[in-house]
Short mmCIF file of N, CA, C and O and ligand atoms in Angstrom, two decimals:
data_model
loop_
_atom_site.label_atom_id
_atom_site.label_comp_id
_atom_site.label_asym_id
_atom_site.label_seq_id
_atom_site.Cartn_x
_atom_site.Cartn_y
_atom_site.Cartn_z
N UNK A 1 19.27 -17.72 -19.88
CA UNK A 1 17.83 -17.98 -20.09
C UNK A 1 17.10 -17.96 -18.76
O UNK A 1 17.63 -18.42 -17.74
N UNK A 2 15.81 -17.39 -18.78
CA UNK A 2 15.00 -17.41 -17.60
C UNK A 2 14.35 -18.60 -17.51
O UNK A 2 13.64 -19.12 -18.37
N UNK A 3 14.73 -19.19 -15.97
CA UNK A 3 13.93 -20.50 -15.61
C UNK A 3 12.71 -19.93 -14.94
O UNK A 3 12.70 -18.98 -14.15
N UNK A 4 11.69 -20.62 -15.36
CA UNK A 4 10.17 -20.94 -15.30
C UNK A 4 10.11 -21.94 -14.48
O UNK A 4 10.54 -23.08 -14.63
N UNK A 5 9.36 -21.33 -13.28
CA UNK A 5 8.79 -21.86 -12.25
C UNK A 5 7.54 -22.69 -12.94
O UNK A 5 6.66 -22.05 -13.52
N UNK A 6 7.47 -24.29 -12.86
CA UNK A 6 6.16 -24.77 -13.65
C UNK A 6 4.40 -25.20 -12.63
O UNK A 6 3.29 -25.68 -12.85
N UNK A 7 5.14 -24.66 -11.60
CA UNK A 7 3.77 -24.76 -10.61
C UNK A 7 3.01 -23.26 -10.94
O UNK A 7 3.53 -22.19 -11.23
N UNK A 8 1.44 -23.66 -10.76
CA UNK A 8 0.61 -22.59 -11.16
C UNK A 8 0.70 -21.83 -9.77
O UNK A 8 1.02 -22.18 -8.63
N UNK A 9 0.28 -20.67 -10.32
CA UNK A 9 0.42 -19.67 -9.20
C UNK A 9 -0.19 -19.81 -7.99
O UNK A 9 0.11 -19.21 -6.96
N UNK A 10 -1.45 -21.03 -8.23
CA UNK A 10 -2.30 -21.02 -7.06
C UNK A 10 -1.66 -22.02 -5.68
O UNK A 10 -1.97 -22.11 -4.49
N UNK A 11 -0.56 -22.73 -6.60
CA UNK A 11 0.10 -23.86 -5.38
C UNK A 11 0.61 -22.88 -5.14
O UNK A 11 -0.05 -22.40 -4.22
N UNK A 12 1.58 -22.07 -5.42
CA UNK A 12 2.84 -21.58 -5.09
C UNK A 12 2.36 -20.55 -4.11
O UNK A 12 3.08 -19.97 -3.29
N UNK A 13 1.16 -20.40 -4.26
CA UNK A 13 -0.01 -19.50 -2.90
C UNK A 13 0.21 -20.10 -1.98
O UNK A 13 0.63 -19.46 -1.02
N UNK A 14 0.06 -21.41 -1.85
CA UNK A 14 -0.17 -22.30 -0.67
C UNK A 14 -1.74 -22.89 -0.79
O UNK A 14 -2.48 -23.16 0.15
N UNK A 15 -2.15 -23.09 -2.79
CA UNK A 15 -3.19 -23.57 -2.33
C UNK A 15 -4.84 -22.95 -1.22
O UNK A 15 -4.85 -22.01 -0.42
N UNK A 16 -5.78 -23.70 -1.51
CA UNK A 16 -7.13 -23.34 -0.85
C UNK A 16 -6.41 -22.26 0.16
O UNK A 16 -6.14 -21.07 0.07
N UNK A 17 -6.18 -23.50 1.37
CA UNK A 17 -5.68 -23.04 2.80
C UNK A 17 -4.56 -21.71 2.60
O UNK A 17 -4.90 -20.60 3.01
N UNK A 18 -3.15 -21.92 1.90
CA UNK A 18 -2.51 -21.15 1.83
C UNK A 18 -3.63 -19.35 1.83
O UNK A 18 -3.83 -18.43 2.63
N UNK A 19 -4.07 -19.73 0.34
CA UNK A 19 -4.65 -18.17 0.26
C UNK A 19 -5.68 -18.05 1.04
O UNK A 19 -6.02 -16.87 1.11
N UNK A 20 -6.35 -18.77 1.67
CA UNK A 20 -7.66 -18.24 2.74
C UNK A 20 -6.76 -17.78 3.89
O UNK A 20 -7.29 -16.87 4.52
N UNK A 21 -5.35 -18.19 4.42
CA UNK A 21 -4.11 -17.44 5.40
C UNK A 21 -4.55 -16.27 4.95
O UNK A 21 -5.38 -15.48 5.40
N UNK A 22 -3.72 -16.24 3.81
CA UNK A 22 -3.15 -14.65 2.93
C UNK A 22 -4.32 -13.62 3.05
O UNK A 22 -4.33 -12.62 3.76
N UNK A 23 -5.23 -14.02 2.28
CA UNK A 23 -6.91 -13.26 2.03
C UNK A 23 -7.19 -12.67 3.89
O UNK A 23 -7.42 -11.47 4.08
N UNK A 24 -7.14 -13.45 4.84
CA UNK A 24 -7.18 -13.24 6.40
C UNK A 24 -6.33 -12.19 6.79
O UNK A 24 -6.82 -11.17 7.30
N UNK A 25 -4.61 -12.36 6.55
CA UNK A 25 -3.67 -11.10 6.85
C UNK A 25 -4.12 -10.20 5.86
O UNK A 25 -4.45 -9.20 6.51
N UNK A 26 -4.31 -10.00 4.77
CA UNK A 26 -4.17 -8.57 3.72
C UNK A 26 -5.19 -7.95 4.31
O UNK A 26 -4.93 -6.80 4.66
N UNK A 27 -6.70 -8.49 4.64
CA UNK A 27 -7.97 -7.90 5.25
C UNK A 27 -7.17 -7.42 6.75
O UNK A 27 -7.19 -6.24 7.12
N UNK A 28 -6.54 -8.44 7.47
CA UNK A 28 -6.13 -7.47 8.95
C UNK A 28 -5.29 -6.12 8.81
O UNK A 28 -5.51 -5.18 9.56
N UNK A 29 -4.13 -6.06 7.63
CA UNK A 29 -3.67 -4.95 7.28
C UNK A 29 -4.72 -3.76 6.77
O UNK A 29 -4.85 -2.68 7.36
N UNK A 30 -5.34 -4.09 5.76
CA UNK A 30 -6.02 -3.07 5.29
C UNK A 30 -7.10 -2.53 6.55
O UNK A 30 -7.70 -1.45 6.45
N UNK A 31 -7.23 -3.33 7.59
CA UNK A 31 -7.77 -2.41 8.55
C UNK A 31 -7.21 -1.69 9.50
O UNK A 31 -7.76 -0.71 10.01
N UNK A 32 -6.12 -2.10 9.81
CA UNK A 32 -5.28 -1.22 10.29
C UNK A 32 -3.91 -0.14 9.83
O UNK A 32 -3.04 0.43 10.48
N UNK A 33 -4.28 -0.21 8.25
CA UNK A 33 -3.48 0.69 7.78
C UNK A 33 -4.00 2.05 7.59
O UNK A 33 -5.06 2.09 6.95
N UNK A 34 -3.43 3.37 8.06
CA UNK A 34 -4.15 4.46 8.22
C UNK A 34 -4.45 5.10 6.77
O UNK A 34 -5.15 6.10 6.54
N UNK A 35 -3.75 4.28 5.84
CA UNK A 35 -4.10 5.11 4.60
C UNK A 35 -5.56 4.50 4.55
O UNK A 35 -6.48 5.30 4.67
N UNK A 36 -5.85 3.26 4.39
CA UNK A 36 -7.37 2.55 3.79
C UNK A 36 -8.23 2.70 4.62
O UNK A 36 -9.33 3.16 4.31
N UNK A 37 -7.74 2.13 6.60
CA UNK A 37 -8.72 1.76 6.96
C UNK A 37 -9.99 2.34 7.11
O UNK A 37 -10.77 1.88 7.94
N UNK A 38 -10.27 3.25 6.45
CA UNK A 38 -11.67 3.82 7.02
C UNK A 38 -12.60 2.95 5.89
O UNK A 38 -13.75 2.50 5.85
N UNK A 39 -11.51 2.97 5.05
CA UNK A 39 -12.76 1.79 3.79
C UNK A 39 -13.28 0.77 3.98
O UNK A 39 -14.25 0.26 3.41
N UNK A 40 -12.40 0.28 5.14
CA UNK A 40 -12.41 -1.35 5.64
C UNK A 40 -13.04 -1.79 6.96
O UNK A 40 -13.49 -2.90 7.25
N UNK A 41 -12.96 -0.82 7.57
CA UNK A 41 -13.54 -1.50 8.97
C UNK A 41 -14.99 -1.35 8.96
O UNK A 41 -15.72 -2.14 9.55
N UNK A 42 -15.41 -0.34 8.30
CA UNK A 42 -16.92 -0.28 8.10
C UNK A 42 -18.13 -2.02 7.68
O UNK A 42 -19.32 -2.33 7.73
N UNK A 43 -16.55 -2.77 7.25
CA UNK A 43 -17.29 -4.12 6.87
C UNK A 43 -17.51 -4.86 7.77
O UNK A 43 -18.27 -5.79 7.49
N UNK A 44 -16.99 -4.80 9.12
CA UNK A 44 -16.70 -5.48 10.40
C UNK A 44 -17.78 -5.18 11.01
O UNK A 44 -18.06 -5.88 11.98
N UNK A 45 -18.77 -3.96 10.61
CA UNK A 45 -19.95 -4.16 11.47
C UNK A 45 -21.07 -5.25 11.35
O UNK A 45 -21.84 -5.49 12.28
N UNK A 46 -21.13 -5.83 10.27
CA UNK A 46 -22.19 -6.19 9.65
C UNK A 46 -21.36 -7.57 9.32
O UNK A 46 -20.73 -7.59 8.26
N UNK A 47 -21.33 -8.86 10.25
CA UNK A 47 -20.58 -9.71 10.30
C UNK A 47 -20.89 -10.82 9.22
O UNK A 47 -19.95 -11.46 8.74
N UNK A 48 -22.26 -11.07 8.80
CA UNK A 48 -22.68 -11.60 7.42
C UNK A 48 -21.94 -11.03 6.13
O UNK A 48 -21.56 -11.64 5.13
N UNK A 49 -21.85 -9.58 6.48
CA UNK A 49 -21.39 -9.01 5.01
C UNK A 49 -19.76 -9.20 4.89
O UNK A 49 -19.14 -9.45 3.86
N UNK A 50 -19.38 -9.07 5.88
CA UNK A 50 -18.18 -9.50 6.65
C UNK A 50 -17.64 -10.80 5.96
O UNK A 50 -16.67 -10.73 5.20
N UNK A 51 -18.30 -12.07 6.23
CA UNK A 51 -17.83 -13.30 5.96
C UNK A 51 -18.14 -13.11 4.26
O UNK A 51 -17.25 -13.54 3.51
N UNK A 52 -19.25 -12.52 3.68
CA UNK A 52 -19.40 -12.40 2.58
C UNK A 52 -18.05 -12.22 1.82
O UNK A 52 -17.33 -13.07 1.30
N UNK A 53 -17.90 -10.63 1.92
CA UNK A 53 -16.98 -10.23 1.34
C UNK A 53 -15.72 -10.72 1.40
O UNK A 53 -15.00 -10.45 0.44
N UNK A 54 -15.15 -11.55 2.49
CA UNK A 54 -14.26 -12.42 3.12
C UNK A 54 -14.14 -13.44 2.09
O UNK A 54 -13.09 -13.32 1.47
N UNK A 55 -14.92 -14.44 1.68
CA UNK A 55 -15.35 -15.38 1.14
C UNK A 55 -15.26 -14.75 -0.28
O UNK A 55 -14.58 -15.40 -1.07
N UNK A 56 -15.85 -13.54 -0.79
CA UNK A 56 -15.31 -13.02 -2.47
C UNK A 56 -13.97 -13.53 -2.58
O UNK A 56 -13.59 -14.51 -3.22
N UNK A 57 -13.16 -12.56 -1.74
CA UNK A 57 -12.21 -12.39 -1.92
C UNK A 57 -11.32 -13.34 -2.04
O UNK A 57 -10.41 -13.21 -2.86
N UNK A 58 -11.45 -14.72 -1.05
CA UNK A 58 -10.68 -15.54 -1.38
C UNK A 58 -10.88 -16.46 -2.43
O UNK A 58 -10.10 -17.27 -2.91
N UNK A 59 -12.21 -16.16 -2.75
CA UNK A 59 -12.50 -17.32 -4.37
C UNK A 59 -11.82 -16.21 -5.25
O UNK A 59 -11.09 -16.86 -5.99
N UNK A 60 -11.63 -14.72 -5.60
CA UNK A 60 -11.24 -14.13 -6.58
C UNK A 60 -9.80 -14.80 -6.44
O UNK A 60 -9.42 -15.68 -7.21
N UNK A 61 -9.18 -14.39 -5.61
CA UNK A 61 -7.68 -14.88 -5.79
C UNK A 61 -7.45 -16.53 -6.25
O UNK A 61 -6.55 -16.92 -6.99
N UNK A 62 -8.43 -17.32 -5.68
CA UNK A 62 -7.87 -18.81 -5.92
C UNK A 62 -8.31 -18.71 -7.27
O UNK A 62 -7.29 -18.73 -7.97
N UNK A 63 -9.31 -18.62 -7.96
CA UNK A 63 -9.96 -18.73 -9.23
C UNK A 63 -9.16 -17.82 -10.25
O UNK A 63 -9.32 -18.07 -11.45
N UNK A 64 -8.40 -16.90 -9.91
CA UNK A 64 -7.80 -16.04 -11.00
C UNK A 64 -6.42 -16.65 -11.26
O UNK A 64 -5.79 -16.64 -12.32
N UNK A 65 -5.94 -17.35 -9.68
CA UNK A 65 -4.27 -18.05 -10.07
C UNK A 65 -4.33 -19.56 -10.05
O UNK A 65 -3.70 -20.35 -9.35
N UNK A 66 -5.21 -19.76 -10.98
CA UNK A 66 -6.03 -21.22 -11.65
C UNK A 66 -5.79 -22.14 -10.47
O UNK A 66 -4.99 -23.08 -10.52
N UNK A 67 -6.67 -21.76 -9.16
CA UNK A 67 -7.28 -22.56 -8.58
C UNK A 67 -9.07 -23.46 -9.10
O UNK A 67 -10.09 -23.22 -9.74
N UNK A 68 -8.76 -24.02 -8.68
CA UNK A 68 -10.72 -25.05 -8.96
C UNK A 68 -11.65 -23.89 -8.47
O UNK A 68 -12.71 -23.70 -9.06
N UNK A 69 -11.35 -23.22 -7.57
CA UNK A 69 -13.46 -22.16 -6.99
C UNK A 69 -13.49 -21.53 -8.50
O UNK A 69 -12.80 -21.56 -9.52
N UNK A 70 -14.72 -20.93 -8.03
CA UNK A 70 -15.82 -20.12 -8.90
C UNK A 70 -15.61 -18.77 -8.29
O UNK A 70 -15.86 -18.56 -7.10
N UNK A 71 -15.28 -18.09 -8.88
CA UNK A 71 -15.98 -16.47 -8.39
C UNK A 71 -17.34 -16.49 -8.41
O UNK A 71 -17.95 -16.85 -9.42
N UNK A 72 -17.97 -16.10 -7.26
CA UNK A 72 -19.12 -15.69 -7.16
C UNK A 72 -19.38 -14.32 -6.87
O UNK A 72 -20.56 -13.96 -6.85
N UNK A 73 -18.81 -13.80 -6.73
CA UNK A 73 -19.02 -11.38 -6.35
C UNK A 73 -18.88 -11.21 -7.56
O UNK A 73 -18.53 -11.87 -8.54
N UNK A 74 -19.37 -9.69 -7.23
CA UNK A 74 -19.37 -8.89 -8.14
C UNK A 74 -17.75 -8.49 -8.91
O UNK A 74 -16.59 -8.47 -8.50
N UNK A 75 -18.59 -8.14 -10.50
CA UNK A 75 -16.95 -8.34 -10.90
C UNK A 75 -16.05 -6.20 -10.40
O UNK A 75 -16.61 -5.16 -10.04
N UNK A 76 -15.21 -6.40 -10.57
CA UNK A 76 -14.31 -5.11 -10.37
C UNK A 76 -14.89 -3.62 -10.24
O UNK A 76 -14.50 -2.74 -9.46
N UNK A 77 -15.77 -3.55 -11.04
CA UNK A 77 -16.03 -1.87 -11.22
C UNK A 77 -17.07 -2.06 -10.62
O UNK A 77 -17.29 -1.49 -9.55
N UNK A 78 -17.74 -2.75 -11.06
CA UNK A 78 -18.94 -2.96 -9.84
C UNK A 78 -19.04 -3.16 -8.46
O UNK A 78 -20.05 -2.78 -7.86
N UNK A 79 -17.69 -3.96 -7.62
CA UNK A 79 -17.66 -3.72 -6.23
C UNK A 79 -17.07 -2.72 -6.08
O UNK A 79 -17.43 -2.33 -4.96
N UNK A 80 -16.09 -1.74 -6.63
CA UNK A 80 -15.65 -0.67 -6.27
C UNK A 80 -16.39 1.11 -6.70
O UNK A 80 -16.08 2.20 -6.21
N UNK A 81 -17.41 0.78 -7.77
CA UNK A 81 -17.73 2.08 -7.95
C UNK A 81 -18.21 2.94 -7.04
O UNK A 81 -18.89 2.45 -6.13
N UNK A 82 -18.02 4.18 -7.07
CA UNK A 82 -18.95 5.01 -6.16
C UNK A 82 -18.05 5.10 -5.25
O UNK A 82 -18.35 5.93 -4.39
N UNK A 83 -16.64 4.36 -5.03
CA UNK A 83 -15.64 4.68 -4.16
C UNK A 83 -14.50 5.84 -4.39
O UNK A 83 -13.80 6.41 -3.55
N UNK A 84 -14.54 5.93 -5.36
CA UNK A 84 -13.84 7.12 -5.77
C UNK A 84 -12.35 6.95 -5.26
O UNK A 84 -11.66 7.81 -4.72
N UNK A 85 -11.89 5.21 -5.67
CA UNK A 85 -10.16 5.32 -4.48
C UNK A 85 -9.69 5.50 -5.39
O UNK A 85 -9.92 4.94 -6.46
N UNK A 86 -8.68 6.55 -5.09
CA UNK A 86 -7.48 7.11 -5.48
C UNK A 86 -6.21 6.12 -6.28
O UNK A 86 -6.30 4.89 -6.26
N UNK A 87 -5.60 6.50 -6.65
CA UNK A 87 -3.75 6.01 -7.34
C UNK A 87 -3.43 5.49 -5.47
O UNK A 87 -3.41 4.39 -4.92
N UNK A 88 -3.24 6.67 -5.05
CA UNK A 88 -2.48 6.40 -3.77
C UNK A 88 -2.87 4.99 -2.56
O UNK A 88 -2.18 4.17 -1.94
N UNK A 89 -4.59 5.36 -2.71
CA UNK A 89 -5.37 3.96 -1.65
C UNK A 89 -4.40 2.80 -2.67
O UNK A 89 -3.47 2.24 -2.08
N UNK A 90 -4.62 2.50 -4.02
CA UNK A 90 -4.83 1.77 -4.72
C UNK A 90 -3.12 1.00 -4.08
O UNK A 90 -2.99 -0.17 -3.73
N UNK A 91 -2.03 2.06 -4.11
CA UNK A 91 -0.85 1.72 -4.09
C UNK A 91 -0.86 0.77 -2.68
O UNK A 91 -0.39 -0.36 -2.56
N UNK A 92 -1.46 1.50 -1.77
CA UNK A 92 -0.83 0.94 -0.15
C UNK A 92 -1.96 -0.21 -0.04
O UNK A 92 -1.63 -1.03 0.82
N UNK A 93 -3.18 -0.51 -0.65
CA UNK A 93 -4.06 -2.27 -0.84
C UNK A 93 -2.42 -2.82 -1.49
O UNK A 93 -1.79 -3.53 -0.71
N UNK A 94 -1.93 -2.57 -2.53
CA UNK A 94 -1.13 -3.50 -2.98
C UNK A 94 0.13 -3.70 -1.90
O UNK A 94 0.47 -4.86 -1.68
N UNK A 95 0.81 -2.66 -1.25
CA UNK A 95 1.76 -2.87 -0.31
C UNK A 95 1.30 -3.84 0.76
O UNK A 95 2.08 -4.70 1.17
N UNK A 96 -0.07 -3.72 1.28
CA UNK A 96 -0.18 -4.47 2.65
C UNK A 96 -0.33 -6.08 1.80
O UNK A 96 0.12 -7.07 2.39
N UNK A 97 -1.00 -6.25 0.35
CA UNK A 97 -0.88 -7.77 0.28
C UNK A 97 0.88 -8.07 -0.24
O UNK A 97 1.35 -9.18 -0.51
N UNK A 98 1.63 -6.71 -0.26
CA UNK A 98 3.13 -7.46 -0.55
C UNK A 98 3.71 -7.79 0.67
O UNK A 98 4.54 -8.70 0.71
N UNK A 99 3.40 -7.18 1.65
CA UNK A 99 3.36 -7.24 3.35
C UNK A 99 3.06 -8.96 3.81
O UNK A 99 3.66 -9.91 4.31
N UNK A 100 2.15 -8.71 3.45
CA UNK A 100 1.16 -9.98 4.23
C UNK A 100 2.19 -11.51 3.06
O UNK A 100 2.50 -12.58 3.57
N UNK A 101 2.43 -11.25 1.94
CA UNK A 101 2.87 -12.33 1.03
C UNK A 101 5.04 -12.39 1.74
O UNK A 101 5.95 -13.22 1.75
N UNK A 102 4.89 -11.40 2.04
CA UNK A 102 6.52 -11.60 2.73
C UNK A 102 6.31 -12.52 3.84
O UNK A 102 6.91 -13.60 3.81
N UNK A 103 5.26 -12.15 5.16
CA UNK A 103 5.28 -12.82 5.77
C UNK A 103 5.15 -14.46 5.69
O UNK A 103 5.65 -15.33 6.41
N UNK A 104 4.44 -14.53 4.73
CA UNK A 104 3.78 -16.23 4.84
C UNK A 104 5.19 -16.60 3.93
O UNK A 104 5.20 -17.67 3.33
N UNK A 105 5.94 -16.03 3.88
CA UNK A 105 7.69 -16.22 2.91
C UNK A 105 7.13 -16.89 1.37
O UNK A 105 7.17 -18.10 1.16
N UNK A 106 6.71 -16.06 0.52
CA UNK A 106 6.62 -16.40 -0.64
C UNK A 106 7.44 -15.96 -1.46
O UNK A 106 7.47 -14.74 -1.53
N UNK A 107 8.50 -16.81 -2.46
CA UNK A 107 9.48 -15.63 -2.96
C UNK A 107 8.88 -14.78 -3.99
O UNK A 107 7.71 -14.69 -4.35
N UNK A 108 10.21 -14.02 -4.49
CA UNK A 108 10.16 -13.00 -5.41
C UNK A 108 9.11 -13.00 -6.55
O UNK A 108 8.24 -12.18 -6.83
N UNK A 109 9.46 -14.13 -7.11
CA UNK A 109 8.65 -14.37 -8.31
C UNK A 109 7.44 -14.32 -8.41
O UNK A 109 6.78 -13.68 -9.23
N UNK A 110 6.92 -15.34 -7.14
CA UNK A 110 5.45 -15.22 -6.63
C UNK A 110 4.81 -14.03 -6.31
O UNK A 110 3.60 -13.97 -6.52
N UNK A 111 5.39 -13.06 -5.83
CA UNK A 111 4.87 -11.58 -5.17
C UNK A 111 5.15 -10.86 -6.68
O UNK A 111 4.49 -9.84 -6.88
N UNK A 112 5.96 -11.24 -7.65
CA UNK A 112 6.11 -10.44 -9.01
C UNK A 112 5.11 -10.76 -9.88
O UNK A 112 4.75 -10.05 -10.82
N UNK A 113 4.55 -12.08 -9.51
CA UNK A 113 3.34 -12.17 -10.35
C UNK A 113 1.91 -11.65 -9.89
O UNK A 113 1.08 -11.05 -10.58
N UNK A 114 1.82 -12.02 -8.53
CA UNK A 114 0.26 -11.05 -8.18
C UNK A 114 0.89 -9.66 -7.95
O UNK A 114 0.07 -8.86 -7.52
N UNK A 115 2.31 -9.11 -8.14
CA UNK A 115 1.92 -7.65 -8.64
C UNK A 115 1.28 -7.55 -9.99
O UNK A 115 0.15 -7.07 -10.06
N UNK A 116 1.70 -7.84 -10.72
CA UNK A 116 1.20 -8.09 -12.09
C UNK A 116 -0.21 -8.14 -12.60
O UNK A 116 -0.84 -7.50 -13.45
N UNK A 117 -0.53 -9.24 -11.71
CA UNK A 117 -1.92 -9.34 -11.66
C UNK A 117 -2.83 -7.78 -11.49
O UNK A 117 -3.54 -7.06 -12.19
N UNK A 118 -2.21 -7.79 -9.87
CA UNK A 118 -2.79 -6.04 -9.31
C UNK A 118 -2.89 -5.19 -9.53
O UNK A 118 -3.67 -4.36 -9.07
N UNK A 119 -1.84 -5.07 -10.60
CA UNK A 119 -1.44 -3.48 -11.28
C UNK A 119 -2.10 -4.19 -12.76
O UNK A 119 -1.82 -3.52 -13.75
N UNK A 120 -2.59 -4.94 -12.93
CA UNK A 120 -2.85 -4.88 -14.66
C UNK A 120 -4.68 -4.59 -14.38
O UNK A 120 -5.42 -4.24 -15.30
N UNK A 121 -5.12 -4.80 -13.06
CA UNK A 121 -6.68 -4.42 -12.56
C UNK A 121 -6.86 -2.89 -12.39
O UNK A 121 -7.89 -2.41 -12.86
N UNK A 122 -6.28 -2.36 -12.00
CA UNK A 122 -6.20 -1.01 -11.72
C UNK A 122 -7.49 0.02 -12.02
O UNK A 122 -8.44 0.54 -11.43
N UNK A 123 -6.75 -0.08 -13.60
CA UNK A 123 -7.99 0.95 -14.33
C UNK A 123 -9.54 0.32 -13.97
O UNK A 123 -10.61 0.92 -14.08
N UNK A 124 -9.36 -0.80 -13.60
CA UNK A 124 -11.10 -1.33 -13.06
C UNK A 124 -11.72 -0.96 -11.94
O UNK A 124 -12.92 -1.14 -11.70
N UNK A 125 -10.67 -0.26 -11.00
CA UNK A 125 -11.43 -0.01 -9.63
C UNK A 125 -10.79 1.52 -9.30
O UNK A 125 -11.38 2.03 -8.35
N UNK A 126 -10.03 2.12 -9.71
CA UNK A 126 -9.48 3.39 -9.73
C UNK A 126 -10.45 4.40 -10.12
O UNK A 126 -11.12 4.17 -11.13
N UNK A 127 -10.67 5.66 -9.36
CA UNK A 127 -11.51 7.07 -9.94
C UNK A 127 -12.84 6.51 -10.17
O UNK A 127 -13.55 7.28 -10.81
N UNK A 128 -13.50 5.20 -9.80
CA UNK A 128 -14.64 5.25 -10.16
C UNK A 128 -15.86 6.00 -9.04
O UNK A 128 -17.04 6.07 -9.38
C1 HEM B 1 -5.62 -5.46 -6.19
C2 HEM B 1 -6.58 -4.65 -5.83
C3 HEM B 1 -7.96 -5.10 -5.38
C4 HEM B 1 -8.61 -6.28 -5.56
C5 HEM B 1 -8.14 -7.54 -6.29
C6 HEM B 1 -9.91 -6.14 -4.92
C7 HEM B 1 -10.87 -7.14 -4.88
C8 HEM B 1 -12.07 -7.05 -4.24
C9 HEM B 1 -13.08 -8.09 -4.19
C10 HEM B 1 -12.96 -9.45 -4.89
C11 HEM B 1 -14.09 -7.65 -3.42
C12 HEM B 1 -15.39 -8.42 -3.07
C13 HEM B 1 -16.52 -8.02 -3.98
C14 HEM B 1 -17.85 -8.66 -3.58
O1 HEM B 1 -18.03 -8.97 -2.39
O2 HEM B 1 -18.72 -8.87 -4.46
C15 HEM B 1 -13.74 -6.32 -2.96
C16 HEM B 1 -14.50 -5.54 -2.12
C17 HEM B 1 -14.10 -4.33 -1.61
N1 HEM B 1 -13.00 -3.60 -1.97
FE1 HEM B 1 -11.54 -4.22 -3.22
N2 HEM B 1 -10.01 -4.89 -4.37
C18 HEM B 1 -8.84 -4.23 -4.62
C19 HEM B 1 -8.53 -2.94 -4.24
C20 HEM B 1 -9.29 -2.16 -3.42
C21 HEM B 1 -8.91 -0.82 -2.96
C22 HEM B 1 -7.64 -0.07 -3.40
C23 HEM B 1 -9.90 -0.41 -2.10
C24 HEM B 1 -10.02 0.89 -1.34
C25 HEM B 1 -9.01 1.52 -0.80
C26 HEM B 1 -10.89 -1.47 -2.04
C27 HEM B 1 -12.04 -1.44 -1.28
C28 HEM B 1 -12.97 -2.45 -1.22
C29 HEM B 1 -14.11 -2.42 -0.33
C30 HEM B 1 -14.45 -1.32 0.68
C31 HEM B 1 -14.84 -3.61 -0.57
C32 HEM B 1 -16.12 -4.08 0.10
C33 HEM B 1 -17.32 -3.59 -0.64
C34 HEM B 1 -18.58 -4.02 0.08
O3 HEM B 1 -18.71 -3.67 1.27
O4 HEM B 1 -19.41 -4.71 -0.53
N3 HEM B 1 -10.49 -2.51 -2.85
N4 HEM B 1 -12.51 -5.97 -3.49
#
């Protein structure tokens, strides 16, 4: 029988702090990864939009792996339309947060569930 981990996904993040870490490394990867970064550094000019989008991102993750925040951004198709990212961008965003989730040593299970998560979003931000 499969044992069930009974902590919600958002402790097993590390919590607020934990994922505002995580949300910090996946953004430093995706700017220096040569597949994305041209998508990404363009946000670094504009240091308001910067903390903005910074700040989405870490309420999407705490609020989706039943942390207490609120999402406040825009939902999926709407921050990504008009981007036109590919299968392939889509694959290497998910490698650098499996990257960034090795480092902070989260096990298996934990990185098997926000794949899950990642890959079940897909069709929301893909070819639009
Ligand atoms: C698991 C996959 C992904 C998730 C959960 C995700 C989530 C988000 C969230 C929550 C925001 C903030 C929206 C807002 O500020 O209102 C955002 C923005 C953004 N995403 Fe994604 N995203 C994913 C994949 C991707 C991919 C594959 C790309 C491109 C290669 C991408 C490019 C961007 C860009 C450029 C922005 C900033 C848009 C702006 O400047 O306002 N995202 N994403």
């Amino acid at each position: 029988m499969e044992t069930q981990n009974p902590e919600t996904l958002y402790n097993r993040l590390g919590g607020a702090r934990g994922i505002e870490a995580l949300v910090d490394d996946i953004i430093e990867r995706h700017m220096t990864n040569p597949a994305v970064k041209s998508r990404f550094l363009p946000i670094k000019d504009d240091s308001v939009h910067f903390s903005e989008v910074r700040k989405n991102l870490i309420e999407f993750l705490a609020s989706g792996t039943g942390g207490p925040e609120r999402y406040t951004g825009k939902d999926m198709p709407a921050a990504h339309r008009g981007m036109n990212i590919s299968e392939g961008e889509y694959m290497h965003v998910i490698d650098d947060i499996m990257a960034a989730m090795d480092k902070h040593h989260m096990d298996e299970q934990t990185k098997k569930d926000v794949l899950f998560i990642a890959y079940s979003l897909k069709e929301t931000m893909v070819n639009l």
